[in-house]
PDB file of C-alpha atoms in Angstrom:
ATOM      1  CA  MET A  15     172.179 161.821  56.480  1.00 97.00           C
ATOM      2  CA  ILE A  16     170.760 158.561  55.183  1.00 98.00           C
ATOM      3  CA  ILE A  17     167.860 158.854  52.726  1.00 98.00           C
ATOM      4  CA  ILE A  18     166.093 155.596  51.876  1.00 98.00           C
ATOM      5  CA  GLY A  19     163.416 155.440  49.214  1.00 97.00           C
ATOM      6  CA  HIS A  20     163.930 158.711  47.354  1.00 97.00           C
ATOM      7  CA  GLU A  21     163.489 158.271  43.599  1.00 95.00           C
ATOM      8  CA  ALA A  22     166.856 159.908  42.841  1.00 97.00           C
ATOM      9  CA  ILE A  23     168.877 157.836  45.302  1.00 96.00           C
ATOM     10  CA  GLU A  24     169.570 154.146  44.937  1.00 95.00           C
ATOM     11  CA  SER A  25     168.821 152.394  48.193  1.00 93.00           C
ATOM     12  CA  ILE A  26     168.793 148.983  49.709  1.00 93.00           C
ATOM     13  CA  ALA A  27     165.578 146.958  49.569  1.00 95.00           C
ATOM     14  CA  PHE A  28     163.551 146.280  52.706  1.00 97.00           C
ATOM     15  CA  ARG A  29     161.440 143.136  53.235  1.00 97.00           C
ATOM     16  CA  LYS A  30     158.727 142.965  55.884  1.00 97.00           C
ATOM     17  CA  ILE A  31     158.735 139.846  58.034  1.00 97.00           C
ATOM     18  CA  GLU A  32     156.539 138.599  60.839  1.00 96.00           C
ATOM     19  CA  SER A  33     158.401 135.463  61.903  1.00 96.00           C
ATOM     20  CA  ILE A  34     161.800 133.804  61.870  1.00 96.00           C
ATOM     21  CA  GLU A  35     160.548 131.549  59.066  1.00 96.00           C
ATOM     22  CA  ASN A  36     159.947 134.595  56.842  1.00 96.00           C
ATOM     23  CA  ILE A  37     163.661 135.428  56.943  1.00 96.00           C
ATOM     24  CA  ALA A  38     164.382 132.454  54.665  1.00 94.00           C
ATOM     25  CA  ASN A  39     162.364 134.201  51.925  1.00 92.00           C
ATOM     26  CA  SER A  40     164.588 137.282  52.006  1.00 94.00           C
ATOM     27  CA  ASN A  41     167.593 137.930  49.797  1.00 92.00           C
ATOM     28  CA  ALA A  42     171.064 138.601  51.161  1.00 89.00           C
ATOM     29  CA  ASN A  43     170.954 142.147  49.796  1.00 92.00           C
ATOM     30  CA  GLU A  44     167.708 143.033  51.615  1.00 96.00           C
ATOM     31  CA  ILE A  45     167.140 144.436  55.077  1.00 98.00           C
ATOM     32  CA  VAL A  46     164.426 142.507  56.868  1.00 98.00           C
ATOM     33  CA  TRP A  47     162.189 144.634  59.034  1.00 98.00           C
ATOM     34  CA  PHE A  48     159.404 144.053  61.487  1.00 98.00           C
ATOM     35  CA  GLN A  49     157.222 145.804  64.048  1.00 97.00           C
ATOM     36  CA  SER A  50     158.198 145.739  67.715  1.00 96.00           C
ATOM     37  CA  ASN A  51     154.672 144.734  68.701  1.00 91.00           C
ATOM     38  CA  ILE A  52     154.484 141.342  66.926  1.00 88.00           C
ATOM     39  CA  ASN A  53     154.929 137.989  68.668  1.00 87.00           C
ATOM     40  CA  ASN A  54     158.458 136.763  69.370  1.00 93.00           C
ATOM     41  CA  THR A  55     160.050 140.115  68.546  1.00 96.00           C
ATOM     42  CA  TYR A  56     163.082 139.525  70.731  1.00 97.00           C
ATOM     43  CA  ASN A  57     163.564 136.012  69.342  1.00 97.00           C
ATOM     44  CA  ILE A  58     163.435 137.344  65.784  1.00 98.00           C
ATOM     45  CA  ALA A  59     166.028 139.994  66.644  1.00 98.00           C
ATOM     46  CA  LYS A  60     168.294 137.446  68.354  1.00 98.00           C
ATOM     47  CA  HIS A  61     167.969 135.110  65.372  1.00 98.00           C
ATOM     48  CA  CYS A  62     168.983 137.918  63.019  1.00 98.00           C
ATOM     49  CA  VAL A  63     172.044 138.711  65.134  1.00 97.00           C
ATOM     50  CA  ALA A  64     173.073 135.055  65.424  1.00 98.00           C
ATOM     51  CA  ASN A  65     172.774 134.601  61.649  1.00 96.00           C
ATOM     52  CA  ASN A  66     174.280 137.936  60.572  1.00 96.00           C
ATOM     53  CA  VAL A  67     171.003 139.162  59.081  1.00 97.00           C
ATOM     54  CA  ALA A  68     170.755 142.951  59.015  1.00 97.00           C
ATOM     55  CA  TYR A  69     167.391 144.089  60.308  1.00 98.00           C
ATOM     56  CA  GLY A  70     165.301 147.154  60.963  1.00 98.00           C
ATOM     57  CA  ILE A  71     162.645 147.481  63.632  1.00 98.00           C
ATOM     58  CA  VAL A  72     159.728 149.885  63.914  1.00 98.00           C
ATOM     59  CA  VAL A  73     159.615 150.930  67.577  1.00 98.00           C
ATOM     60  CA  HIS A  74     157.071 152.806  69.654  1.00 97.00           C
ATOM     61  CA  SER A  75     158.937 153.807  72.831  1.00 97.00           C
ATOM     62  CA  LEU A  76     162.334 154.922  74.108  1.00 97.00           C
ATOM     63  CA  ASN A  77     162.565 151.677  76.043  1.00 97.00           C
ATOM     64  CA  GLU A  78     162.356 149.768  72.752  1.00 98.00           C
ATOM     65  CA  VAL A  79     164.940 152.086  71.175  1.00 98.00           C
ATOM     66  CA  VAL A  80     167.477 151.159  73.856  1.00 98.00           C
ATOM     67  CA  ILE A  81     166.628 147.443  73.859  1.00 97.00           C
ATOM     68  CA  PHE A  82     166.863 147.030  70.074  1.00 98.00           C
ATOM     69  CA  ALA A  83     170.055 149.077  69.900  1.00 98.00           C
ATOM     70  CA  ASN A  84     171.480 146.480  72.291  1.00 98.00           C
ATOM     71  CA  LEU A  85     170.054 143.746  70.050  1.00 98.00           C
ATOM     72  CA  MET A  86     172.132 145.249  67.230  1.00 98.00           C
ATOM     73  CA  ALA A  87     169.367 146.486  64.942  1.00 98.00           C
ATOM     74  CA  LYS A  88     170.875 148.118  61.878  1.00 98.00           C
ATOM     75  CA  PHE A  89     167.981 150.574  61.699  1.00 98.00           C
ATOM     76  CA  ILE A  90     165.613 151.748  64.410  1.00 98.00           C
ATOM     77  CA  ILE A  91     162.597 153.074  62.537  1.00 98.00           C
ATOM     78  CA  ILE A  92     160.295 155.628  64.150  1.00 98.00           C
ATOM     79  CA  LYS A  93     157.042 157.186  62.979  1.00 97.00           C
ATOM     80  CA  GLU A  94     156.416 159.669  65.833  1.00 97.00           C
ATOM     81  CA  LYS A  95     158.267 162.998  65.610  1.00 93.00           C
ATOM     82  CA  ASN A  96     158.554 163.571  69.373  1.00 92.00           C
ATOM     83  CA  LEU A  97     159.909 160.046  69.841  1.00 98.00           C
ATOM     84  CA  VAL A  98     162.482 160.356  67.043  1.00 98.00           C
ATOM     85  CA  GLU A  99     164.000 163.516  68.538  1.00 97.00           C
ATOM     86  CA  ASN A 100     164.498 161.882  71.949  1.00 97.00           C
ATOM     87  CA  ALA A 101     165.691 158.624  70.402  1.00 98.00           C
ATOM     88  CA  GLN A 102     168.359 160.492  68.443  1.00 98.00           C
ATOM     89  CA  LYS A 103     169.552 162.257  71.611  1.00 97.00           C
ATOM     90  CA  ILE A 104     169.939 158.896  73.350  1.00 97.00           C
ATOM     91  CA  ALA A 105     171.633 157.351  70.302  1.00 98.00           C
ATOM     92  CA  ASN A 106     174.130 160.219  70.212  1.00 97.00           C
ATOM     93  CA  GLU A 107     174.782 160.066  73.959  1.00 97.00           C
ATOM     94  CA  TYR A 108     175.498 156.331  73.934  1.00 96.00           C
ATOM     95  CA  PHE A 109     177.087 156.102  70.476  1.00 96.00           C
ATOM     96  CA  PHE A 110     174.638 153.514  69.151  1.00 96.00           C
ATOM     97  CA  ASP A 111     175.726 151.508  66.129  1.00 97.00           C
ATOM     98  CA  SER A 112     172.050 151.453  65.109  1.00 98.00           C
ATOM     99  CA  LYS A 113     170.883 154.283  62.888  1.00 98.00           C
ATOM    100  CA  ILE A 114     167.713 156.171  63.749  1.00 98.00           C
ATOM    101  CA  LEU A 115     165.357 156.556  60.765  1.00 98.00           C
ATOM    102  CA  TYR A 116     162.250 158.734  60.707  1.00 98.00           C
ATOM    103  CA  VAL A 117     159.403 157.645  58.426  1.00 98.00           C
ATOM    104  CA  ILE A 118     158.374 160.330  55.934  1.00 98.00           C
ATOM    105  CA  ASN A 119     155.824 160.600  53.133  1.00 97.00           C
ATOM    106  CA  ASP A 120     157.451 163.291  50.990  1.00 95.00           C
ATOM    107  CA  GLU A 121     160.755 165.061  50.575  1.00 95.00           C
ATOM    108  CA  GLY A 122     159.492 168.140  52.388  1.00 94.00           C
ATOM    109  CA  SER A 123     160.396 166.444  55.693  1.00 96.00           C
ATOM    110  CA  ILE A 124     164.043 165.803  54.808  1.00 98.00           C
ATOM    111  CA  GLU A 125     165.254 169.305  55.629  1.00 97.00           C
ATOM    112  CA  ASN A 126     163.494 169.363  58.997  1.00 96.00           C
ATOM    113  CA  MET A 127     164.971 166.011  60.021  1.00 97.00           C
ATOM    114  CA  ALA A 128     168.420 167.124  58.853  1.00 98.00           C
ATOM    115  CA  MET A 129     168.137 170.262  60.994  1.00 97.00           C
ATOM    116  CA  LEU A 130     167.230 168.087  63.986  1.00 96.00           C
ATOM    117  CA  GLY A 131     170.302 165.907  63.402  1.00 97.00           C
ATOM    118  CA  ILE A 132     168.327 162.711  62.784  1.00 98.00           C
ATOM    119  CA  ASP A 133     170.506 159.942  61.281  1.00 98.00           C
ATOM    120  CA  GLY A 134     168.192 159.452  58.341  1.00 98.00           C
ATOM    121  CA  VAL A 135     164.770 159.182  56.795  1.00 98.00           C
ATOM    122  CA  ILE A 136     162.917 156.371  55.106  1.00 98.00           C
ATOM    123  CA  PHE A 137     159.974 156.906  52.807  1.00 98.00           C
ATOM    124  CA  ASN A 138     156.823 155.172  54.010  1.00 97.00           C
ATOM    125  CA  ASP A 139     156.387 153.425  50.630  1.00 96.00           C
ATOM    126  CA  ILE A 140     159.504 151.336  51.338  1.00 96.00           C
ATOM    127  CA  LEU A 141     157.810 149.835  54.398  1.00 95.00           C
ATOM    128  CA  LYS A 142     154.842 148.297  52.584  1.00 86.00           C
TER     129      LYS A 142
END
């Protein structure tokens, strides 16, 4: 299980972006991330793929999970518990390369997500 943002575990940095131009401000060792509901989302994802930029995307539906898995997102980030469970089932069925991450606020949620077989968790503070 992947755990991103826990104080005891060194993790990769995440940088929020809202446009293709913002990617230039990121470092090579950072994961850029963005919301699925901003303008030009698909263009940003395609740009990341074309330029070998690892990215994460916060999604809000199973349709978006499948689309962004096909757009080679490194991380598919989900805040809704019922959505994350179904997303993980689909990811397992189709052997997605993308990892499903559930957003948590404290370590009390880690065990529950592990029991559900979710790929990983990311602390909400990382996504600020």
